[in-house]
Amino acid sequence: VSDRRTDLLDAAIEEIAIAGTRGMRVEAVARRARVSPALIYHHFGDRATLLASALERVGVRADAYTERAKPVRGSAHTRLVALLVAEVQDDPEVRINSAAWGELRDAAIFDPALRPVIADLTDRWVRDLAALVVEGRADGSISAPGSPNDLGVRLSAAVEGISSRWLAGMLTTVQARRHITAIVHDLAR
Amino acid sequence: VSDRRTDLLDAAIEEIAIAGTRGMRVEAVARRARVSPALIYHHFGDRATLLASALERVGVRADAYTERAKPVRGSAHTRLVALLVAEVQDDPEVRINSAAWGELRDAAIFDPALRPVIADLTDRWVRDLAALVVEGRADGSISAPGSPNDLGVRLSAAVEGISSRWLAGMLTTVQARRHITAIVHDLAR
């Protein structure tokens, strides 16, 4: 569903990906969305709320394009690989979204208002992966020992690391997906 | 060795960590180093050269504090764990350096001048790790199959992912180091 509010957030995400979180100017987002800055302030109140809302929207978009790539059938291990490989796709929307995620995550180091939002989104991602690990132990497709939550942390962090290199042009899409597949095999075998 | 040039670069690194790459103003670096902006331009010519030089210096600093933590003796696997765990240390210099690395890496996505520098530093890191994997196969401490270079990519990317979460306050130093140790065990066992 596209409405006015999500259009504004999508413009903010693009601007954050390109200009950085601290380089994001509300005026530039407004230009990108072809609206007035006043309309953005009307919807989001202030810059900090716009940033936090854009970060939430990055999470919603990532959920959509990774879940879409995950097969309904197959072992939990197969679905785990598909879900994580889908973080890297030759699609401008995926690139922009990942770049904005990285920018917002790094800005959170010195921005206490962004910290709870990024922590909450990361936690949800980790819990989704942990649930697949639990399923994989039940269906026999995953035998790696250890806490499912810890495995979720390692898998998601490793994928973020590969994704950063892919965004910076150090790995091709094919290479990045191959590395992610190998990492899932080694960490959650 | 501390000289005027490295003092200026250390000030730039702090400013990049806190303000972001695109938020880094030469005037703010000058204030931090208690010099005039003209002196910075005298040493580095322009902003792009200052950024690339700061990134080189981030690499030198990281080499120093990771190599310092690596034991001279012990199996290659032990040295590999020590080297990677040393990326996460309760030390303001390490935090600032890692944060600046993340900011510069992410800015490289849209800054073609930074790309070759970050690619070169990452390559050197990957080659160092690959060399330890080769040593580990010779001394019997590592039996993981596959290309040493690929293993170097996965290890370094996974550590970068864990390090980002640690910087953003989502993992404590102890947790981050425990995750890195587990990742090395699983990927380069």
Short mmCIF file of N, CA and C in Angstrom, two decimals, chain A residues 16-23 96 99 102-103 105-110 115 118-119 122 125-126 149-154 156-158 160-162 164-165 167-171 178-179 182-183 186-187 189, chain B residues 16-23 96 99 102-103 105-110 115 118-119 122 125-126 149-154 156-158 160-162 164-165 167-171 178-179 182-183 186-187 189:
data_model
loop_
_atom_site.label_atom_id
_atom_site.label_comp_id
_atom_site.label_asym_id
_atom_site.label_seq_id
_atom_site.Cartn_x
_atom_site.Cartn_y
_atom_site.Cartn_z
N ILE A 16 18.70 9.58 2.69
CA ILE A 16 19.63 9.09 3.72
C ILE A 16 20.70 8.20 3.09
N ALA A 17 20.27 7.34 2.15
CA ALA A 17 21.23 6.44 1.49
C ALA A 17 22.30 7.25 0.77
N ILE A 18 21.91 8.34 0.15
CA ILE A 18 22.83 9.09 -0.69
C ILE A 18 23.60 10.16 0.09
N ALA A 19 22.92 10.86 0.99
CA ALA A 19 23.56 11.99 1.70
C ALA A 19 24.05 11.61 3.09
N GLY A 20 23.71 10.42 3.57
CA GLY A 20 24.04 10.05 4.94
C GLY A 20 22.97 10.54 5.89
N THR A 21 22.92 9.97 7.09
CA THR A 21 21.89 10.34 8.04
C THR A 21 22.06 11.79 8.47
N ARG A 22 23.31 12.17 8.78
CA ARG A 22 23.53 13.52 9.27
C ARG A 22 23.55 14.53 8.14
N GLY A 23 23.68 14.01 6.90
CA GLY A 23 23.63 14.90 5.74
C GLY A 23 22.22 15.06 5.19
N ILE A 96 19.25 0.70 -2.16
CA ILE A 96 18.94 1.95 -1.44
C ILE A 96 18.56 1.62 0.00
N ALA A 99 21.60 0.49 1.99
CA ALA A 99 22.51 1.62 2.25
C ALA A 99 21.94 2.50 3.36
N GLY A 102 22.42 0.87 6.75
CA GLY A 102 23.79 1.03 7.24
C GLY A 102 24.05 2.43 7.76
N GLU A 103 23.55 3.43 7.04
CA GLU A 103 23.74 4.83 7.46
C GLU A 103 23.05 5.09 8.79
N ARG A 105 22.13 2.85 11.08
CA ARG A 105 22.76 2.05 12.13
C ARG A 105 24.03 2.75 12.63
N ASP A 106 24.81 3.27 11.69
CA ASP A 106 26.06 3.92 12.10
C ASP A 106 25.79 5.25 12.80
N ALA A 107 24.75 5.95 12.36
CA ALA A 107 24.42 7.23 13.02
C ALA A 107 23.93 6.97 14.45
N ALA A 108 23.34 5.78 14.67
CA ALA A 108 22.82 5.45 16.01
C ALA A 108 23.93 5.40 17.05
N ILE A 109 25.19 5.22 16.59
CA ILE A 109 26.31 5.18 17.55
C ILE A 109 26.33 6.46 18.37
N PHE A 110 26.05 7.59 17.72
CA PHE A 110 26.10 8.86 18.43
C PHE A 110 24.74 9.55 18.53
N ARG A 115 18.87 4.83 18.61
CA ARG A 115 19.31 3.56 19.18
C ARG A 115 18.20 2.56 19.49
N ILE A 118 16.75 1.06 16.14
CA ILE A 118 17.62 0.10 15.45
C ILE A 118 17.74 -1.18 16.28
N ALA A 119 17.79 -1.04 17.61
CA ALA A 119 17.91 -2.21 18.48
C ALA A 119 16.66 -3.08 18.36
N THR A 122 16.61 -4.82 14.91
CA THR A 122 17.62 -5.88 14.87
C THR A 122 17.15 -7.08 15.69
N TRP A 125 14.65 -9.11 13.80
CA TRP A 125 15.33 -9.90 12.77
C TRP A 125 15.99 -11.12 13.42
N VAL A 126 16.70 -10.88 14.52
CA VAL A 126 17.38 -11.98 15.22
C VAL A 126 16.37 -13.03 15.68
N ASN A 149 19.23 -17.82 19.67
CA ASN A 149 19.35 -16.37 19.62
C ASN A 149 20.79 -15.96 19.24
N ASP A 150 21.77 -16.62 19.86
CA ASP A 150 23.17 -16.32 19.53
C ASP A 150 23.43 -16.60 18.05
N LEU A 151 22.89 -17.70 17.56
CA LEU A 151 23.06 -18.02 16.13
C LEU A 151 22.42 -16.94 15.27
N GLY A 152 21.25 -16.46 15.70
CA GLY A 152 20.58 -15.39 14.97
C GLY A 152 21.43 -14.12 14.92
N VAL A 153 22.07 -13.80 16.04
CA VAL A 153 22.95 -12.62 16.09
C VAL A 153 24.10 -12.80 15.10
N ARG A 154 24.73 -13.98 15.13
CA ARG A 154 25.90 -14.18 14.26
C ARG A 154 25.53 -14.18 12.79
N SER A 156 22.89 -12.79 11.30
CA SER A 156 22.46 -11.47 10.80
C SER A 156 23.65 -10.51 10.73
N ALA A 157 24.54 -10.56 11.71
CA ALA A 157 25.71 -9.66 11.69
C ALA A 157 26.62 -10.00 10.51
N ALA A 158 26.84 -11.29 10.27
CA ALA A 158 27.71 -11.70 9.16
C ALA A 158 27.11 -11.25 7.84
N GLU A 160 25.12 -8.70 7.38
CA GLU A 160 25.29 -7.24 7.31
C GLU A 160 26.70 -6.89 6.83
N GLY A 161 27.69 -7.62 7.32
CA GLY A 161 29.07 -7.35 6.92
C GLY A 161 29.27 -7.61 5.43
N ILE A 162 28.74 -8.73 4.94
CA ILE A 162 28.86 -9.04 3.51
C ILE A 162 28.10 -8.00 2.70
N SER A 164 27.51 -4.86 3.39
CA SER A 164 28.26 -3.59 3.31
C SER A 164 29.30 -3.62 2.21
N ARG A 165 29.99 -4.76 2.11
CA ARG A 165 31.03 -4.86 1.06
C ARG A 165 30.43 -4.87 -0.33
N LEU A 167 27.58 -3.40 -1.13
CA LEU A 167 27.15 -2.03 -1.41
C LEU A 167 28.32 -1.15 -1.83
N ALA A 168 29.49 -1.38 -1.22
CA ALA A 168 30.67 -0.56 -1.53
C ALA A 168 31.36 -1.03 -2.81
N GLY A 169 30.78 -2.02 -3.48
CA GLY A 169 31.32 -2.47 -4.76
C GLY A 169 32.49 -3.42 -4.66
N MET A 170 32.75 -3.94 -3.43
CA MET A 170 33.89 -4.85 -3.28
C MET A 170 33.52 -6.30 -3.58
N LEU A 171 32.24 -6.60 -3.59
CA LEU A 171 31.77 -7.93 -3.98
C LEU A 171 30.65 -7.76 -4.99
N ARG A 178 26.95 -15.98 -2.74
CA ARG A 178 27.71 -17.21 -2.50
C ARG A 178 28.31 -17.20 -1.08
N HIS A 179 28.86 -16.05 -0.66
CA HIS A 179 29.43 -15.96 0.68
C HIS A 179 28.34 -16.15 1.76
N ALA A 182 27.46 -19.78 2.07
CA ALA A 182 28.52 -20.54 2.76
C ALA A 182 28.50 -20.25 4.26
N ILE A 183 28.25 -19.00 4.62
CA ILE A 183 28.21 -18.63 6.04
C ILE A 183 27.07 -19.36 6.75
N ASP A 186 28.01 -22.89 7.31
CA ASP A 186 29.01 -23.11 8.35
C ASP A 186 28.48 -22.80 9.75
N LEU A 187 27.67 -21.76 9.87
CA LEU A 187 27.19 -21.37 11.21
C LEU A 187 25.96 -22.16 11.64
N ARG A 189 24.71 -25.31 10.30
CA ARG A 189 24.73 -26.52 9.48
C ARG A 189 23.86 -27.62 10.09
N ILE B 16 35.15 12.44 11.82
CA ILE B 16 34.38 11.55 10.93
C ILE B 16 33.53 10.59 11.77
N ALA B 17 34.12 10.05 12.85
CA ALA B 17 33.37 9.11 13.70
C ALA B 17 32.13 9.78 14.27
N ILE B 18 32.26 11.03 14.65
CA ILE B 18 31.17 11.71 15.35
C ILE B 18 30.21 12.40 14.38
N ALA B 19 30.72 13.03 13.34
CA ALA B 19 29.85 13.82 12.44
C ALA B 19 29.51 13.08 11.16
N GLY B 20 30.13 11.92 10.93
CA GLY B 20 29.90 11.22 9.67
C GLY B 20 30.85 11.74 8.61
N THR B 21 31.07 10.95 7.55
CA THR B 21 32.00 11.37 6.50
C THR B 21 31.52 12.63 5.81
N ARG B 22 30.23 12.63 5.45
CA ARG B 22 29.71 13.78 4.71
C ARG B 22 29.44 14.97 5.63
N GLY B 23 29.40 14.68 6.94
CA GLY B 23 29.22 15.77 7.91
C GLY B 23 30.55 16.36 8.37
N ILE B 96 36.52 4.82 18.37
CA ILE B 96 36.55 5.93 17.40
C ILE B 96 37.04 5.42 16.05
N ALA B 99 34.38 3.25 14.40
CA ALA B 99 33.24 4.07 13.95
C ALA B 99 33.62 4.82 12.67
N GLY B 102 33.59 2.48 9.68
CA GLY B 102 32.23 2.23 9.21
C GLY B 102 31.68 3.41 8.42
N GLU B 103 31.92 4.61 8.91
CA GLU B 103 31.43 5.81 8.22
C GLU B 103 32.07 5.95 6.85
N ARG B 105 33.54 3.56 5.05
CA ARG B 105 33.13 2.45 4.18
C ARG B 105 31.76 2.73 3.59
N ASP B 106 30.83 3.24 4.42
CA ASP B 106 29.48 3.50 3.92
C ASP B 106 29.47 4.68 2.96
N ALA B 107 30.31 5.68 3.22
CA ALA B 107 30.36 6.83 2.31
C ALA B 107 30.94 6.40 0.96
N ALA B 108 31.77 5.38 0.96
CA ALA B 108 32.39 4.90 -0.28
C ALA B 108 31.35 4.39 -1.27
N ILE B 109 30.15 4.01 -0.76
CA ILE B 109 29.10 3.53 -1.65
C ILE B 109 28.81 4.58 -2.72
N PHE B 110 28.81 5.86 -2.32
CA PHE B 110 28.48 6.92 -3.29
C PHE B 110 29.65 7.85 -3.55
N ARG B 115 36.44 4.69 -2.81
CA ARG B 115 36.30 3.26 -3.10
C ARG B 115 37.62 2.50 -3.24
N ILE B 118 39.29 2.06 0.31
CA ILE B 118 38.64 1.09 1.20
C ILE B 118 38.83 -0.33 0.64
N ALA B 119 38.77 -0.47 -0.68
CA ALA B 119 38.95 -1.78 -1.30
C ALA B 119 40.37 -2.30 -1.04
N THR B 122 40.73 -3.26 2.68
CA THR B 122 39.99 -4.49 2.96
C THR B 122 40.74 -5.69 2.38
N TRP B 125 43.60 -6.68 4.59
CA TRP B 125 43.09 -7.37 5.76
C TRP B 125 42.74 -8.83 5.39
N VAL B 126 42.02 -8.98 4.28
CA VAL B 126 41.61 -10.32 3.83
C VAL B 126 42.85 -11.19 3.56
N ASN B 149 41.25 -17.20 0.70
CA ASN B 149 40.79 -15.85 0.46
C ASN B 149 39.29 -15.69 0.77
N ASP B 150 38.51 -16.68 0.33
CA ASP B 150 37.07 -16.65 0.63
C ASP B 150 36.84 -16.67 2.14
N LEU B 151 37.62 -17.50 2.83
CA LEU B 151 37.49 -17.56 4.29
C LEU B 151 37.85 -16.21 4.90
N GLY B 152 38.87 -15.56 4.37
CA GLY B 152 39.27 -14.24 4.85
C GLY B 152 38.15 -13.23 4.67
N VAL B 153 37.47 -13.28 3.51
CA VAL B 153 36.35 -12.37 3.26
C VAL B 153 35.24 -12.61 4.29
N ARG B 154 34.90 -13.88 4.52
CA ARG B 154 33.79 -14.18 5.43
C ARG B 154 34.12 -13.81 6.87
N SER B 156 36.36 -11.56 7.97
CA SER B 156 36.46 -10.11 8.18
C SER B 156 35.08 -9.45 8.09
N ALA B 157 34.24 -9.89 7.17
CA ALA B 157 32.91 -9.30 7.03
C ALA B 157 32.06 -9.60 8.27
N ALA B 158 32.14 -10.84 8.77
CA ALA B 158 31.36 -11.20 9.96
C ALA B 158 31.81 -10.36 11.16
N GLU B 160 33.16 -7.39 11.04
CA GLU B 160 32.66 -6.03 10.83
C GLU B 160 31.19 -5.91 11.26
N GLY B 161 30.42 -6.93 10.94
CA GLY B 161 29.00 -6.91 11.32
C GLY B 161 28.82 -6.90 12.83
N ILE B 162 29.58 -7.75 13.52
CA ILE B 162 29.50 -7.79 15.00
C ILE B 162 29.98 -6.45 15.56
N SER B 164 29.87 -3.47 14.24
CA SER B 164 28.86 -2.42 14.08
C SER B 164 27.82 -2.48 15.20
N ARG B 165 27.39 -3.68 15.54
CA ARG B 165 26.37 -3.81 16.60
C ARG B 165 26.93 -3.42 17.95
N LEU B 167 29.36 -1.20 18.38
CA LEU B 167 29.46 0.27 18.36
C LEU B 167 28.11 0.92 18.62
N ALA B 168 27.04 0.31 18.10
CA ALA B 168 25.71 0.90 18.27
C ALA B 168 25.11 0.54 19.63
N GLY B 169 25.88 -0.13 20.48
CA GLY B 169 25.43 -0.43 21.84
C GLY B 169 24.50 -1.62 21.94
N MET B 170 24.40 -2.42 20.86
CA MET B 170 23.50 -3.57 20.90
C MET B 170 24.17 -4.81 21.50
N LEU B 171 25.49 -4.82 21.53
CA LEU B 171 26.24 -5.91 22.16
C LEU B 171 27.27 -5.28 23.11
N ARG B 178 32.80 -12.71 22.45
CA ARG B 178 32.35 -14.11 22.49
C ARG B 178 31.79 -14.51 21.11
N HIS B 179 31.01 -13.63 20.50
CA HIS B 179 30.47 -13.95 19.17
C HIS B 179 31.59 -14.10 18.14
N ALA B 182 33.28 -17.42 18.53
CA ALA B 182 32.44 -18.51 18.02
C ALA B 182 32.43 -18.54 16.50
N ILE B 183 32.39 -17.37 15.89
CA ILE B 183 32.37 -17.30 14.42
C ILE B 183 33.68 -17.87 13.85
N ASP B 186 33.59 -21.56 14.03
CA ASP B 186 32.68 -22.20 13.08
C ASP B 186 33.16 -22.07 11.63
N LEU B 187 33.72 -20.90 11.27
CA LEU B 187 34.12 -20.70 9.88
C LEU B 187 35.51 -21.26 9.60
N ARG B 189 37.44 -23.68 11.51
CA ARG B 189 37.67 -24.70 12.56
C ARG B 189 38.78 -25.65 12.16
#
